[in-house]
Amino acid sequence: MRTITIAPLEPFKVSVEAENISPDRFAPLALGQIRSLGVWYGNRKMRLCDLFLVDGDDSPVKPEEVQIRIKGDFSRVKRIGEGMSAGTVEADGRVGMHAGNNMRGGLLTVQGDADDWLAREMRGGKIVIRGNAGNYAGAGYRGEKCGMRGGEIEIGGSAGAYLGEHLCGGSIRVNGDAGDFPGAANQGGIIIIGGSTYLPGAEMTKGTITVKGKAKVLPGYQKMETATIDGVEYQKYAGDLVENGKGELFVRKGSS
Amino acid sequence: MIIKGGIVYDPANGIFGEEMDLCMDNGRIVEDAKGEEIDAHGLLVMPGGVDAHSHIAGKKVNTGRIMSPNDGRLGIEPRAGVCRPSTGYTVPNCYAMGYRYARMGYTTAFEAATPIMEARHTHEELEEIPILDKGALTLFGNNWEVMECVRDKDFGKLAAYVAWGLRAARGYGVKIVNPGGGEAWGFGSNVKGVNDPVPNFDVTPAEIIMGLAAANETLRLPHSIHLHFNNTGKPGNYTTALETLDLLKGIKPSRMRQIVHIAHMQFSSYGGTSWRDFESKAPVIADYFNKNSHATMDVGQVLFGAATTMTADAPLEYGNARLTHAKWSNHDIELEESSGVVPWIYFKKNLVNDVQWAAGLELALLTADPWKVLMTTDHPNGSPFINYPEVIALLMSKSKRDEELAAQHEMAAKRSSIANVERELDWSEIAIMTRAAPARILGLEDKGHLGAGADADVSIYDLKPEELDTSKDHALVKKCLANSKYTIKGGVVVSKGGQIMAVPPGKTFWVDANVPQADMDRLMVDLKDKFEKYYSVQLSNYAVQDAYVPHAKVIRAGLQTEPMKEVA
């Protein structure tokens, strides 16, 4: 395992676009080359080492043997782990928008919070967030028909609005609450929400949403039988009938 | 500048693959010149490409961009050298249109449909497209004034309106889209055929087409009427196509050209009664074109993958929107047109899409005379224009067609005759279908050929036509056509090996036609009334001002007896 550590040199005044912080990009490069990878700091193009302290093993390996450790506040650093296919990225604090964009494999763990658009259009791999996630986690970007298509997201805290919008596959598990409209236009993914939420599954055509707390259910959903999951009773709904949908929505009995 | 030793294909001047030098000076092809030399020994040299039917500018293109931000994320190229940033695939930004056409060796492209009322927007976008010479066809087929003139059989006034409309829109020619259908759509319906009356106007599509065709010839416009049939895109519509074509046989052309140009013929070559028994009737259409010479067509080839359908045929787009169950833009343009935009994907395993793919190729291959059929994809309806090299490779190689066919739906080969079409086009025919014929059909005298006095628009490809087996090496053909070795526009190298070298602004052609003052006076009475009663804009604010067309090239036409000349 080749470990590379990255830490900001000083707090960022504006956003940093750092799609190069990814095991796939680092793997074939020596440390010196990694340091001179490009990043955008606002509208200025800079090298990684201009903004970050980069340290670790020097010798190139395969992507699956790369471990990137992110130290400090990365809440303004966008696109960490974009398109990664293998290896691990571990952040000990917060990460900025678009972390794990288009991720295809490997593991991204974040001890703090993740900002909006976490795992946008993710296709595979696993993302674990110990804190909260922002809006549009696992969603598709503007105009896109498919959001997340595969892989797994675990969010320890709560998630923002539009969790898993346009979901086409994969699974999202949130421990806490989810904001408005989780699983909007879901086309075949799985969402499990530990807490409460508001209007899940709008325009859902396929897939499953389970809410363990309270949920306001849309009028486009038809009440079905009671289902028992892990010994707990859930009210099952089918919909969204507005879209002639075949999705399944489970809301814990007695909670709504 | 001199291009040395190229294998030149200039069909308009009877040159079919001869080794010769080309000289140019001051933006024109000349007999003799000095200066920079380009070594093109053994390489394919053709006039710059001319696209006679493409949707490159105007409100519906922009609507396509707005409703597909996902499309904008494709094809991103940052600012570099002389290039401004590029975005988009099916609906690229203005700059990308210019760069991508130029990289393929194209130097002229015509926007195929602009309502007069939205022409200002079209010209603002055309002006931002670098490199290319352009023009815009103006929509007349659902216009209230047109339908009233036709109903009253006042053809003098109709000709006056066409002339006035072209001037107001700074337009190049008469485009007719689903005549009467767009107006009927205002009431939630459509016309079902050429003899189905238009609600509230007491005219039929046939009368509108005939009236406009007559006006077009009265005005001696450089281009014929440019027609998008009724029932376009529907199963069984080939009968409508043939019926409409037959109507027009009686019109006398005022110039040495066709009487009617049919837009994206492929979308009107369908048999069957529904999507279930949908089949290609392209062989019947091609046969009609082989036996008759009053019409020309462009193919409107479909390729698999993303597209954006955009047309002034709003009821057609309503049907599309119902099929995809996704995004739909629907638009009403006051007294003139309706329109719609629907993003689209053609699937290789979808039988209907396979038939459409085959029908386009059949039209191009079964029509014997390449001067009658242009290679287009009706960008971005069938596929974006950057896929032209794919279409050309398909036309040049039976084996490539067979490979494609093998990957399609198992029934595909039975619903068209494409599997049995052996013809493979050669470079002469490709040069006609992409250069010489579109220029002749549009009536552009200085385009599409390399004779002395022509515009110095030349494309040179890294292909050796004398050695290359285009049937076998179709992958190489496609690759080399995508990025020309040199594209020269007006005597300036604009693209070299896929890299944009210079971005001169292109000209915009428009046609100014004279009509008798008495007709114009009668027309203005009507128009004042219409603008007062119905339009949301004032007559005085309506026409496109010259400031919006700074690189105008005006072509004179109309009822004069003097020999016509171009005036700069």
Tab-separated table of N, CA and C in Angstrom, chain A residues 102 120-121 140-145 242-243, chain B residues 67-71 73 324-327 345:
chain	number	residue	atom	x	y	z
A	102	ASN	N	-18.860	10.746	-10.375
A	102	ASN	CA	-18.558	9.737	-11.392
A	102	ASN	C	-17.667	8.620	-10.898
A	120	ARG	N	-22.136	12.474	-7.233
A	120	ARG	CA	-22.987	12.768	-8.391
A	120	ARG	C	-22.674	11.778	-9.507
A	121	GLU	N	-23.697	11.144	-10.052
A	121	GLU	CA	-23.565	10.191	-11.152
A	121	GLU	C	-22.544	9.088	-10.871
A	140	GLY	N	-28.205	13.251	-10.288
A	140	GLY	CA	-27.663	13.550	-11.611
A	140	GLY	C	-27.518	15.050	-11.730
A	141	TYR	N	-26.532	15.503	-12.482
A	141	TYR	CA	-26.329	16.936	-12.607
A	141	TYR	C	-27.418	17.520	-13.492
A	142	ARG	N	-27.466	18.818	-13.625
A	142	ARG	CA	-28.554	19.515	-14.320
A	142	ARG	C	-28.821	18.934	-15.700
A	143	GLY	N	-30.062	18.542	-15.929
A	143	GLY	CA	-30.454	18.054	-17.247
A	143	GLY	C	-30.199	16.579	-17.463
A	144	GLU	N	-29.449	15.960	-16.577
A	144	GLU	CA	-29.063	14.556	-16.774
A	144	GLU	C	-30.248	13.638	-16.441
A	145	LYS	N	-30.385	12.579	-17.187
A	145	LYS	CA	-31.499	11.663	-16.968
A	145	LYS	C	-31.201	10.658	-15.866
A	242	VAL	N	-48.483	9.315	-10.640
A	242	VAL	CA	-48.413	10.418	-11.593
A	242	VAL	C	-47.610	9.985	-12.824
A	243	GLU	N	-46.589	9.162	-12.603
A	243	GLU	CA	-45.733	8.676	-13.688
A	243	GLU	C	-46.045	7.219	-14.012
B	67	MET	N	-32.620	23.674	-22.650
B	67	MET	CA	-33.300	22.529	-22.030
B	67	MET	C	-32.385	21.321	-21.856
B	68	SER	N	-31.161	21.366	-22.383
B	68	SER	CA	-30.232	20.252	-22.193
B	68	SER	C	-28.890	20.720	-21.636
B	69	PRO	N	-28.873	21.162	-20.380
B	69	PRO	CA	-27.580	21.545	-19.814
B	69	PRO	C	-26.611	20.364	-19.799
B	70	ASN	N	-27.177	19.144	-19.786
B	70	ASN	CA	-26.320	17.958	-19.830
B	70	ASN	C	-25.555	17.882	-21.145
B	71	ASP	N	-26.169	18.379	-22.228
B	71	ASP	CA	-25.483	18.380	-23.515
B	71	ASP	C	-24.314	19.367	-23.488
B	73	ARG	N	-22.367	19.893	-21.177
B	73	ARG	CA	-21.208	19.332	-20.471
B	73	ARG	C	-20.360	18.460	-21.382
B	324	THR	N	-41.182	9.927	-25.990
B	324	THR	CA	-40.048	9.866	-25.048
B	324	THR	C	-40.504	10.053	-23.616
B	325	HIS	N	-41.638	10.729	-23.436
B	325	HIS	CA	-42.112	11.002	-22.094
B	325	HIS	C	-41.062	11.776	-21.313
B	326	ALA	N	-40.356	12.651	-22.007
B	326	ALA	CA	-39.309	13.412	-21.320
B	326	ALA	C	-39.505	14.896	-21.608
B	327	LYS	N	-38.434	15.585	-21.925
B	327	LYS	CA	-38.522	17.043	-22.066
B	327	LYS	C	-39.146	17.444	-23.394
B	345	ILE	N	-32.742	10.195	-28.363
B	345	ILE	CA	-31.646	9.231	-28.511
B	345	ILE	C	-32.097	8.165	-29.504
